[in-house]
mmCIF file of C-alpha atoms in Angstrom:
data_model
loop_
_atom_site.group_PDB
_atom_site.id
_atom_site.type_symbol
_atom_site.label_atom_id
_atom_site.label_comp_id
_atom_site.label_asym_id
_atom_site.label_seq_id
_atom_site.Cartn_x
_atom_site.Cartn_y
_atom_site.Cartn_z
ATOM 1 C CA MET A 503 58.788 30.994 24.581
ATOM 2 C CA THR A 504 55.032 32.166 24.264
ATOM 3 C CA ILE A 505 51.834 30.071 24.724
ATOM 4 C CA GLU A 506 49.056 30.677 22.390
ATOM 5 C CA ALA A 507 45.952 31.804 23.413
ATOM 6 C CA ASN A 508 43.560 29.303 21.675
ATOM 7 C CA ASP A 509 45.875 26.294 22.644
ATOM 8 C CA PRO A 510 43.666 23.284 23.271
ATOM 9 C CA ALA A 511 45.755 22.272 26.370
ATOM 10 C CA MET A 512 45.571 25.529 28.021
ATOM 11 C CA ALA A 513 41.701 25.429 27.578
ATOM 12 C CA ILE A 514 41.508 22.325 29.149
ATOM 13 C CA ALA A 515 43.607 23.151 31.725
ATOM 14 C CA THR A 516 41.555 26.458 32.733
ATOM 15 C CA GLU A 517 38.077 24.864 32.548
ATOM 16 C CA LYS A 518 35.858 24.564 35.906
ATOM 17 C CA PRO A 519 34.887 21.562 37.450
ATOM 18 C CA ALA A 520 31.553 20.421 36.596
ATOM 19 C CA SER A 521 28.982 21.873 38.876
ATOM 20 C CA LEU A 522 27.013 19.374 41.433
ATOM 21 C CA ARG A 523 24.361 22.189 41.933
ATOM 22 C CA PRO A 524 21.901 20.671 39.518
ATOM 23 C CA GLY A 525 22.053 17.216 41.186
ATOM 24 C CA LEU A 526 21.910 18.686 44.557
ATOM 25 C CA GLU A 527 18.844 20.753 43.787
ATOM 26 C CA TRP A 528 17.301 17.402 42.334
ATOM 27 C CA ILE A 529 17.790 15.583 45.326
ATOM 28 C CA ALA A 530 17.093 18.450 48.032
ATOM 29 C CA ARG A 531 13.521 18.735 46.391
ATOM 30 C CA ARG A 532 12.681 15.305 46.280
ATOM 31 C CA ALA A 533 14.148 14.651 49.782
ATOM 32 C CA GLU A 534 11.773 17.029 51.555
ATOM 33 C CA PRO A 535 8.384 15.278 51.119
ATOM 34 C CA MET A 536 10.506 11.677 52.176
ATOM 35 C CA VAL A 537 11.898 13.480 55.381
ATOM 36 C CA ILE A 538 9.096 15.393 56.353
ATOM 37 C CA GLY A 539 6.611 12.508 55.853
ATOM 38 C CA LEU A 540 9.017 10.261 57.979
ATOM 39 C CA ALA A 541 9.337 12.903 60.561
ATOM 40 C CA ALA A 542 5.455 12.985 60.892
ATOM 41 C CA ILE A 543 5.023 9.125 61.060
ATOM 42 C CA LEU A 544 7.704 8.874 64.004
ATOM 43 C CA ILE A 545 5.901 11.966 65.851
ATOM 44 C CA GLY A 546 2.638 10.186 65.320
ATOM 45 C CA LEU A 547 4.071 7.154 66.668
ATOM 46 C CA ALA A 548 5.614 8.859 69.633
ATOM 47 C CA ILE A 549 2.019 10.609 70.358
ATOM 48 C CA PHE A 550 0.121 7.159 70.235
ATOM 49 C CA SER A 551 2.844 5.852 72.440
ATOM 50 C CA LEU A 552 1.746 8.250 75.474
ATOM 51 C CA PHE A 553 -1.799 6.979 74.830
ATOM 52 C CA ILE A 554 -0.718 3.271 75.148
ATOM 53 C CA LEU A 555 1.523 3.977 78.445
ATOM 54 C CA ALA A 556 -1.765 6.001 79.907
ATOM 55 C CA VAL A 557 -3.636 2.509 79.502
ATOM 56 C CA GLY A 558 -0.682 0.562 81.239
ATOM 57 C CA LYS A 559 0.463 -1.038 78.105
ATOM 58 C CA SER A 560 3.989 -1.259 76.571
ATOM 59 C CA PRO A 561 4.394 0.661 73.304
ATOM 60 C CA ALA A 562 7.616 -1.577 72.494
ATOM 61 C CA THR A 563 5.368 -4.677 72.800
ATOM 62 C CA LEU A 564 2.679 -2.952 70.404
ATOM 63 C CA PHE A 565 4.819 -2.103 67.864
ATOM 64 C CA GLN A 566 6.748 -5.390 67.820
ATOM 65 C CA LEU A 567 3.049 -6.968 67.312
ATOM 66 C CA MET A 568 2.250 -4.672 64.568
ATOM 67 C CA TYR A 569 5.465 -5.762 63.035
ATOM 68 C CA THR A 570 4.761 -9.209 63.387
ATOM 69 C CA GLY A 571 1.159 -9.102 62.449
ATOM 70 C CA GLY A 572 1.803 -7.046 59.446
ATOM 71 C CA PHE A 573 5.097 -8.478 57.857
ATOM 72 C CA GLY A 574 6.606 -10.780 60.311
ATOM 73 C CA SER A 575 6.056 -13.813 58.335
ATOM 74 C CA TRP A 576 4.901 -14.645 54.420
ATOM 75 C CA PHE A 577 1.339 -15.122 55.820
ATOM 76 C CA SER A 578 1.379 -11.985 57.394
ATOM 77 C CA VAL A 579 2.828 -10.111 54.220
ATOM 78 C CA GLN A 580 0.238 -11.710 52.194
ATOM 79 C CA ASN A 581 -2.531 -10.715 54.286
ATOM 80 C CA SER A 582 -1.050 -7.145 54.309
ATOM 81 C CA LEU A 583 -1.004 -7.069 50.452
ATOM 82 C CA SER A 584 -4.687 -8.112 50.298
ATOM 83 C CA ARG A 585 -5.751 -5.387 52.486
ATOM 84 C CA ALA A 586 -3.569 -3.012 51.029
ATOM 85 C CA ALA A 587 -5.220 -3.641 47.360
ATOM 86 C CA PRO A 588 -8.334 -1.610 47.938
ATOM 87 C CA LEU A 589 -6.429 1.085 49.494
ATOM 88 C CA LEU A 590 -4.682 1.445 46.502
ATOM 89 C CA LEU A 591 -7.823 2.723 44.653
ATOM 90 C CA THR A 592 -9.303 4.343 47.581
ATOM 91 C CA ALA A 593 -6.270 6.551 47.652
ATOM 92 C CA LEU A 594 -6.749 7.598 43.932
ATOM 93 C CA CYS A 595 -9.888 8.622 44.764
ATOM 94 C CA VAL A 596 -8.491 11.258 46.928
ATOM 95 C CA ALA A 597 -5.005 11.916 44.949
ATOM 96 C CA LEU A 598 -6.357 12.607 41.444
ATOM 97 C CA PRO A 599 -8.922 15.672 42.483
ATOM 98 C CA ALA A 600 -6.007 17.058 44.767
ATOM 99 C CA ARG A 601 -3.936 17.663 41.726
ATOM 100 C CA LEU A 602 -6.928 20.037 41.031
ATOM 101 C CA GLY A 603 -6.986 21.785 44.614
ATOM 102 C CA LEU A 604 -9.841 19.503 45.403
ATOM 103 C CA VAL A 605 -10.263 17.659 48.760
ATOM 104 C CA ILE A 606 -12.650 14.647 48.350
ATOM 105 C CA ILE A 607 -13.030 12.462 51.161
ATOM 106 C CA GLY A 608 -16.263 10.476 50.069
ATOM 107 C CA GLY A 609 -14.627 7.410 48.626
ATOM 108 C CA GLU A 610 -16.441 4.990 51.197
ATOM 109 C CA GLY A 611 -19.629 5.994 49.226
ATOM 110 C CA ALA A 612 -17.979 4.861 45.776
ATOM 111 C CA VAL A 613 -16.779 1.940 47.089
ATOM 112 C CA VAL A 614 -20.061 0.761 48.800
ATOM 113 C CA LEU A 615 -22.001 1.634 45.542
ATOM 114 C CA GLY A 616 -19.469 0.054 43.069
ATOM 115 C CA GLY A 617 -19.910 -3.396 45.148
ATOM 116 C CA VAL A 618 -23.717 -3.121 44.838
ATOM 117 C CA ALA A 619 -23.391 -2.550 41.254
ATOM 118 C CA ALA A 620 -21.123 -4.895 40.362
ATOM 119 C CA ALA A 621 -23.221 -7.555 42.398
ATOM 120 C CA ALA A 622 -26.605 -6.465 40.574
ATOM 121 C CA MET A 623 -24.608 -6.694 37.134
ATOM 122 C CA ALA A 624 -23.735 -10.278 37.734
ATOM 123 C CA LEU A 625 -27.009 -11.598 38.746
ATOM 124 C CA PRO A 626 -28.599 -11.712 34.969
ATOM 125 C CA LEU A 627 -25.079 -12.668 33.406
ATOM 126 C CA ALA A 628 -24.662 -15.653 35.586
ATOM 127 C CA GLY A 629 -24.695 -18.586 33.301
ATOM 128 C CA THR A 630 -25.276 -16.902 30.309
ATOM 129 C CA ALA A 631 -22.444 -14.889 29.539
ATOM 130 C CA PRO A 632 -18.459 -15.825 29.352
ATOM 131 C CA VAL A 633 -16.702 -15.474 32.753
ATOM 132 C CA PHE A 634 -14.329 -13.026 31.312
ATOM 133 C CA LEU A 635 -16.959 -10.746 29.796
ATOM 134 C CA SER A 636 -18.999 -11.025 32.937
ATOM 135 C CA LEU A 637 -15.881 -9.737 35.160
ATOM 136 C CA VAL A 638 -15.491 -6.884 32.638
ATOM 137 C CA LEU A 639 -19.129 -5.843 32.508
ATOM 138 C CA MET A 640 -18.981 -5.999 36.472
ATOM 139 C CA ALA A 641 -15.943 -3.839 36.654
ATOM 140 C CA ILE A 642 -17.343 -1.310 34.097
ATOM 141 C CA ALA A 643 -20.820 -1.063 36.235
ATOM 142 C CA ALA A 644 -18.736 -0.572 39.436
ATOM 143 C CA MET A 645 -16.626 1.921 37.831
ATOM 144 C CA VAL A 646 -19.792 4.040 36.294
ATOM 145 C CA ALA A 647 -21.449 3.913 39.681
ATOM 146 C CA GLY A 648 -18.531 5.082 41.598
ATOM 147 C CA GLY A 649 -17.989 7.983 38.659
ATOM 148 C CA ILE A 650 -21.416 9.090 38.788
ATOM 149 C CA TRP A 651 -21.091 9.608 42.374
ATOM 150 C CA ILE A 652 -17.791 11.439 43.069
ATOM 151 C CA GLY A 653 -18.527 13.142 39.684
ATOM 152 C CA LEU A 654 -21.315 14.607 41.341
ATOM 153 C CA ALA A 655 -19.321 16.282 43.986
ATOM 154 C CA GLY A 656 -17.155 17.778 41.274
ATOM 155 C CA PHE A 657 -20.001 19.216 39.377
ATOM 156 C CA LEU A 658 -21.600 20.555 42.564
ATOM 157 C CA ARG A 659 -18.153 22.144 43.208
ATOM 158 C CA HIS A 660 -17.573 23.811 39.779
ATOM 159 C CA TYR A 661 -20.810 24.896 38.788
ATOM 160 C CA ARG A 662 -22.909 25.257 42.104
ATOM 161 C CA GLY A 663 -20.172 26.312 44.157
ATOM 162 C CA VAL A 664 -21.030 23.538 47.039
ATOM 163 C CA ASN A 665 -17.662 22.534 48.803
ATOM 164 C CA GLU A 666 -16.520 19.270 47.650
ATOM 165 C CA THR A 667 -15.285 18.330 50.869
ATOM 166 C CA ILE A 668 -18.855 18.551 52.567
ATOM 167 C CA SER A 669 -20.710 16.999 49.580
ATOM 168 C CA SER A 670 -18.351 14.015 49.165
ATOM 169 C CA LEU A 671 -18.689 13.268 52.617
ATOM 170 C CA LEU A 672 -22.533 13.796 52.797
ATOM 171 C CA LEU A 673 -22.497 11.802 49.543
ATOM 172 C CA SER A 674 -21.297 8.571 51.326
ATOM 173 C CA TYR A 675 -23.708 8.775 53.964
ATOM 174 C CA ILE A 676 -26.483 8.665 51.243
ATOM 175 C CA ALA A 677 -24.616 5.864 49.517
ATOM 176 C CA ILE A 678 -24.162 3.889 52.467
ATOM 177 C CA ALA A 679 -28.040 4.015 53.194
ATOM 178 C CA LEU A 680 -28.792 3.361 49.439
ATOM 179 C CA MET A 681 -26.581 0.145 49.688
ATOM 180 C CA ASN A 682 -28.610 -0.862 52.548
ATOM 181 C CA GLN A 683 -31.873 -0.091 50.869
ATOM 182 C CA PHE A 684 -30.890 -2.317 47.881
ATOM 183 C CA VAL A 685 -29.402 -5.328 49.861
ATOM 184 C CA GLU A 686 -31.839 -5.327 52.289
ATOM 185 C CA GLY A 687 -34.773 -4.947 49.514
ATOM 186 C CA PRO A 688 -35.116 -5.725 45.716
ATOM 187 C CA LEU A 689 -31.416 -7.614 45.784
ATOM 188 C CA ARG A 690 -31.590 -9.290 48.780
ATOM 189 C CA ASP A 691 -31.086 -13.064 48.832
ATOM 190 C CA PRO A 692 -33.806 -14.769 50.454
ATOM 191 C CA ALA A 693 -31.220 -17.205 52.118
ATOM 192 C CA SER A 694 -29.479 -14.293 53.802
ATOM 193 C CA LEU A 695 -31.050 -14.350 57.115
ATOM 194 C CA ASN A 696 -29.099 -12.831 59.726
ATOM 195 C CA LYS A 697 -26.875 -10.849 57.337
ATOM 196 C CA PRO A 698 -28.602 -9.390 54.578
ATOM 197 C CA SER A 699 -26.907 -9.737 51.308
ATOM 198 C CA THR A 700 -27.506 -10.089 47.387
ATOM 199 C CA LYS A 701 -26.897 -13.697 45.933
ATOM 200 C CA PRO A 702 -23.659 -15.328 46.009
ATOM 201 C CA LEU A 703 -21.521 -14.924 42.969
ATOM 202 C CA PRO A 704 -20.809 -18.315 41.328
ATOM 203 C CA ALA A 705 -17.516 -19.627 42.089
ATOM 204 C CA GLU A 706 -16.079 -18.920 38.380
ATOM 205 C CA TYR A 707 -16.934 -15.341 39.096
ATOM 206 C CA MET A 708 -14.723 -14.802 41.978
ATOM 207 C CA LEU A 709 -11.090 -13.431 41.277
ATOM 208 C CA GLY A 710 -8.429 -15.820 41.823
ATOM 209 C CA ASN A 711 -5.112 -15.491 43.498
ATOM 210 C CA ILE A 712 -1.840 -14.484 41.795
ATOM 211 C CA PRO A 713 0.199 -17.596 41.192
ATOM 212 C CA GLY A 714 2.355 -18.879 43.923
ATOM 213 C CA MET A 715 0.664 -16.112 46.575
ATOM 214 C CA ASP A 716 -2.538 -16.200 48.656
ATOM 215 C CA VAL A 717 -3.289 -12.777 47.517
ATOM 216 C CA HIS A 718 -6.112 -12.070 45.035
ATOM 217 C CA TRP A 719 -5.422 -10.147 41.539
ATOM 218 C CA GLY A 720 -6.866 -6.935 43.045
ATOM 219 C CA LEU A 721 -3.485 -5.929 44.048
ATOM 220 C CA VAL A 722 -2.340 -5.613 40.331
ATOM 221 C CA VAL A 723 -5.157 -4.092 39.336
ATOM 222 C CA GLY A 724 -4.536 -1.446 41.918
ATOM 223 C CA ALA A 725 -0.910 -1.123 41.138
ATOM 224 C CA LEU A 726 -1.726 -0.585 37.662
ATOM 225 C CA ALA A 727 -4.494 1.960 38.163
ATOM 226 C CA CYS A 728 -1.467 3.900 40.303
ATOM 227 C CA ILE A 729 0.995 3.538 37.513
ATOM 228 C CA ILE A 730 -1.729 4.694 34.803
ATOM 229 C CA SER A 731 -2.751 7.629 37.140
ATOM 230 C CA TRP A 732 0.865 8.473 37.315
ATOM 231 C CA VAL A 733 1.627 8.734 33.730
ATOM 232 C CA LEU A 734 -1.813 10.640 33.309
ATOM 233 C CA ILE A 735 -0.496 13.316 35.730
ATOM 234 C CA GLU A 736 2.910 13.627 34.653
ATOM 235 C CA ALA A 737 3.023 12.735 30.932
ATOM 236 C CA THR A 738 -0.106 13.980 29.353
ATOM 237 C CA SER A 739 -1.553 17.262 28.389
ATOM 238 C CA TYR A 740 -4.772 16.629 30.436
ATOM 239 C CA GLY A 741 -2.378 16.087 33.842
ATOM 240 C CA PHE A 742 -0.697 19.351 32.758
ATOM 241 C CA ALA A 743 -4.053 21.433 32.422
ATOM 242 C CA ALA A 744 -5.033 19.742 35.851
ATOM 243 C CA ARG A 745 -1.954 21.009 37.816
ATOM 244 C CA ILE A 746 -2.285 24.608 36.280
ATOM 245 C CA ALA A 747 -5.803 24.602 37.264
ATOM 246 C CA GLY A 748 -4.749 23.192 40.566
ATOM 247 C CA GLY A 749 -2.260 25.912 41.009
ATOM 248 C CA ASN A 750 -4.386 28.854 39.949
ATOM 249 C CA VAL A 751 -7.832 28.377 38.546
ATOM 250 C CA ARG A 752 -8.043 31.902 37.127
ATOM 251 C CA ALA A 753 -4.888 31.669 35.508
ATOM 252 C CA ALA A 754 -6.200 28.475 33.897
ATOM 253 C CA GLN A 755 -9.284 30.029 32.831
ATOM 254 C CA ILE A 756 -7.284 33.000 31.009
ATOM 255 C CA GLN A 757 -5.209 30.528 29.246
ATOM 256 C CA GLY A 758 -8.566 28.806 28.033
ATOM 257 C CA LEU A 759 -8.385 25.636 29.726
ATOM 258 C CA ALA A 760 -11.801 23.942 30.401
ATOM 259 C CA VAL A 761 -11.691 24.004 34.198
ATOM 260 C CA GLY A 762 -15.312 22.556 34.726
ATOM 261 C CA LYS A 763 -14.576 19.790 32.369
ATOM 262 C CA LEU A 764 -11.330 19.136 34.060
ATOM 263 C CA ILE A 765 -13.133 19.107 37.706
ATOM 264 C CA VAL A 766 -15.914 16.946 36.814
ATOM 265 C CA GLY A 767 -13.566 14.327 34.445
ATOM 266 C CA PHE A 768 -10.846 13.946 37.173
ATOM 267 C CA THR A 769 -13.420 13.579 39.819
ATOM 268 C CA ALA A 770 -15.479 10.891 38.107
ATOM 269 C CA LEU A 771 -12.310 9.425 37.011
ATOM 270 C CA ALA A 772 -11.136 9.181 40.943
ATOM 271 C CA GLY A 773 -14.813 8.039 41.921
ATOM 272 C CA SER A 774 -14.488 5.067 39.170
ATOM 273 C CA PHE A 775 -11.121 3.672 40.920
ATOM 274 C CA ALA A 776 -13.046 3.734 44.137
ATOM 275 C CA GLY A 777 -16.089 1.988 42.470
ATOM 276 C CA LEU A 778 -13.487 -0.832 41.110
ATOM 277 C CA ALA A 779 -12.258 -1.333 44.638
ATOM 278 C CA GLY A 780 -15.885 -2.199 45.894
ATOM 279 C CA MET A 781 -15.999 -4.675 42.859
ATOM 280 C CA ILE A 782 -12.958 -6.042 43.716
ATOM 281 C CA GLU A 783 -14.209 -6.597 47.452
ATOM 282 C CA VAL A 784 -17.358 -8.473 46.143
ATOM 283 C CA ALA A 785 -15.490 -10.564 43.342
ATOM 284 C CA ALA A 786 -12.457 -11.208 45.610
ATOM 285 C CA VAL A 787 -13.319 -11.236 49.256
ATOM 286 C CA GLN A 788 -16.845 -11.203 49.956
ATOM 287 C CA GLY A 789 -18.494 -13.034 47.117
ATOM 288 C CA SER A 790 -21.678 -10.853 47.578
ATOM 289 C CA ALA A 791 -22.692 -7.427 48.026
ATOM 290 C CA ASN A 792 -23.318 -6.774 51.879
ATOM 291 C CA ALA A 793 -22.830 -4.249 54.666
ATOM 292 C CA SER A 794 -19.315 -5.303 55.278
ATOM 293 C CA LEU A 795 -18.340 -3.499 51.962
ATOM 294 C CA ALA A 796 -18.603 -0.113 54.495
ATOM 295 C CA ALA A 797 -15.416 -1.587 56.000
ATOM 296 C CA GLY A 798 -13.474 2.100 56.358
ATOM 297 C CA TYR A 799 -11.465 1.499 53.287
ATOM 298 C CA GLY A 800 -12.480 4.844 51.719
ATOM 299 C CA TYR A 801 -11.394 6.738 54.910
ATOM 300 C CA THR A 802 -8.174 4.935 55.158
ATOM 301 C CA GLY A 803 -7.489 5.978 51.737
ATOM 302 C CA ILE A 804 -7.636 9.588 53.010
ATOM 303 C CA LEU A 805 -4.742 8.784 55.142
ATOM 304 C CA VAL A 806 -2.622 6.950 52.475
ATOM 305 C CA ALA A 807 -3.166 9.668 49.914
ATOM 306 C CA PHE A 808 -2.104 12.259 52.228
ATOM 307 C CA LEU A 809 0.861 10.453 53.541
ATOM 308 C CA ALA A 810 2.072 10.015 49.767
ATOM 309 C CA ARG A 811 1.681 13.531 49.096
ATOM 310 C CA HIS A 812 -0.916 12.590 46.237
ATOM 311 C CA ASN A 813 1.760 10.609 44.428
ATOM 312 C CA PRO A 814 0.205 8.006 42.589
ATOM 313 C CA LEU A 815 3.566 5.881 42.866
ATOM 314 C CA ALA A 816 4.168 6.709 46.376
ATOM 315 C CA ILE A 817 0.888 5.351 47.301
ATOM 316 C CA ILE A 818 1.828 1.995 46.568
ATOM 317 C CA PRO A 819 4.243 1.606 49.419
ATOM 318 C CA VAL A 820 2.269 3.713 51.872
ATOM 319 C CA ALA A 821 -0.832 1.576 51.100
ATOM 320 C CA ILE A 822 1.284 -1.432 52.032
ATOM 321 C CA LEU A 823 2.362 0.038 54.918
ATOM 322 C CA LEU A 824 -1.115 0.821 56.241
ATOM 323 C CA GLY A 825 -2.274 -2.684 55.061
ATOM 324 C CA GLY A 826 0.178 -4.009 57.268
ATOM 325 C CA ILE A 827 -1.136 -1.882 60.245
ATOM 326 C CA ASP A 828 -4.573 -2.870 59.609
ATOM 327 C CA ALA A 829 -3.636 -6.613 59.557
ATOM 328 C CA SER A 830 -2.108 -6.577 63.033
ATOM 329 C CA GLY A 831 -5.160 -5.178 64.503
ATOM 330 C CA GLY A 832 -6.432 -8.825 65.567
ATOM 331 C CA LEU A 833 -3.049 -9.717 66.757
ATOM 332 C CA ILE A 834 -2.836 -6.524 69.035
ATOM 333 C CA GLN A 835 -6.391 -7.642 70.424
ATOM 334 C CA ARG A 836 -5.566 -11.084 71.374
ATOM 335 C CA ARG A 837 -2.068 -10.659 72.812
ATOM 336 C CA MET A 838 -2.460 -7.234 74.578
ATOM 337 C CA GLY A 839 -6.232 -7.140 75.384
ATOM 338 C CA LEU A 840 -6.496 -3.831 73.548
ATOM 339 C CA PRO A 841 -9.673 -3.045 71.447
ATOM 340 C CA ASP A 842 -9.282 -3.957 67.599
ATOM 341 C CA ALA A 843 -10.183 -0.010 67.124
ATOM 342 C CA THR A 844 -6.716 0.651 68.618
ATOM 343 C CA VAL A 845 -5.287 0.908 64.750
ATOM 344 C CA LEU A 846 -7.846 3.203 63.930
ATOM 345 C CA VAL A 847 -6.962 5.364 66.767
ATOM 346 C CA LEU A 848 -3.234 5.106 65.544
ATOM 347 C CA GLN A 849 -4.330 5.908 62.192
ATOM 348 C CA GLY A 850 -6.214 8.897 63.042
ATOM 349 C CA THR A 851 -3.028 10.213 65.212
ATOM 350 C CA LEU A 852 -0.960 9.816 62.133
ATOM 351 C CA PHE A 853 -3.655 11.613 60.026
ATOM 352 C CA ILE A 854 -3.574 14.658 62.228
ATOM 353 C CA VAL A 855 0.086 14.881 62.494
ATOM 354 C CA ILE A 856 0.506 14.630 58.872
ATOM 355 C CA LEU A 857 -1.892 17.182 58.557
ATOM 356 C CA PHE A 858 -0.061 19.470 60.829
ATOM 357 C CA CYS A 859 3.392 18.645 59.295
ATOM 358 C CA GLU A 860 1.760 20.162 55.894
ATOM 359 C CA THR A 861 2.560 23.471 57.279
ATOM 360 C CA PHE A 862 6.244 22.840 57.245
ATOM 361 C CA TYR A 863 6.613 22.449 53.460
ATOM 362 C CA GLY A 864 8.661 24.999 51.678
ATOM 363 C CA ARG A 865 10.223 26.388 55.179
ATOM 364 C CA PHE A 866 13.428 24.677 55.371
ATOM 365 C CA LYS A 867 16.096 26.427 53.604
ATOM 366 C CA ILE A 868 17.976 23.371 52.559
ATOM 367 C CA PHE A 869 15.190 21.950 50.512
ATOM 368 C CA ASN A 870 14.626 25.102 48.704
ATOM 369 C CA PRO A 871 17.208 25.814 46.433
ATOM 370 C CA ASP A 872 15.918 28.911 45.334
ATOM 371 C CA LEU A 873 17.206 30.093 48.714
ATOM 372 C CA TRP A 874 20.729 28.843 48.302
ATOM 373 C CA LYS A 875 23.343 31.235 47.787
ATOM 374 C CA ARG A 876 24.277 31.359 43.863
ATOM 375 C CA SER A 877 28.254 30.025 43.388
ATOM 376 C CA ARG A 878 30.088 32.510 41.618
#
């Protein structure tokens, strides 16, 4: 009895099982940032624990209070979410230019100028324009101010060869000085004696809270900005061009890409998000523009962006985590007698460790499918 060579049953019996390699490669490539990022956090916490032991305090008690103050109750969770709202936007100020290979650390300047611009725009609109239109115009003014400020760093980088990290940082100090000049000068409310500020916004101009939560709408705005930024980077030709330019500027220029416009455009967009964070701080928290705008959100956003590997979607959970740590500062100060700046020391430690762990990306064979042995 013979078996036909083209027998369908024979063909099915001799087929090899589907390869698992594509799925394993997908998991390996995406597991690397999660594993290394988590390891960086754990190492940073371990190093920080040594500082706490050195001052005679218990690290276990400290971390317990961090959890309690940030996520231990519904009140704590809402407080953490409120603090995370500006971090979402200031982290984008770092993450978007990073796709072009730029390191922008001047988001603090865009925040304070955005807040001042929003407050200045609100003054002539009070009582003369619909509330929604006024809020939109305030947001536009803040985004324009922040966009121009950070876009200037991008312009100097491409057209004058000025290092964007240094220029954006120095521009932050100039922005804070300008804020103080405006708040203590032409925009000052005569009624603000001990703490100079602009005139308070009308009650109807203040952003309300999300229904059922004691968290302002800035959190939703920040989350939407992260989603829109991810779509821009991953699903548009502009995002693709930015990734190409970030990988090799010379190759991008050879391909005819307008690298200069990309750099200025992305830095301006990044600055506009940070400026919007300033507007939200004025319209949802402070009620006016004052020195409290320089609260360090721009600098904390740097840590959020690096910990999220400049992924706009990953910025959302990381910002909530850092917002929770920041929210626990007061509780730590009261219960353990440590200074409120303890949280800043922890953030600095984490940032240093994260920068150090950047050198480990691509070095582990398990996360690099190109180094795996090909199955035959």
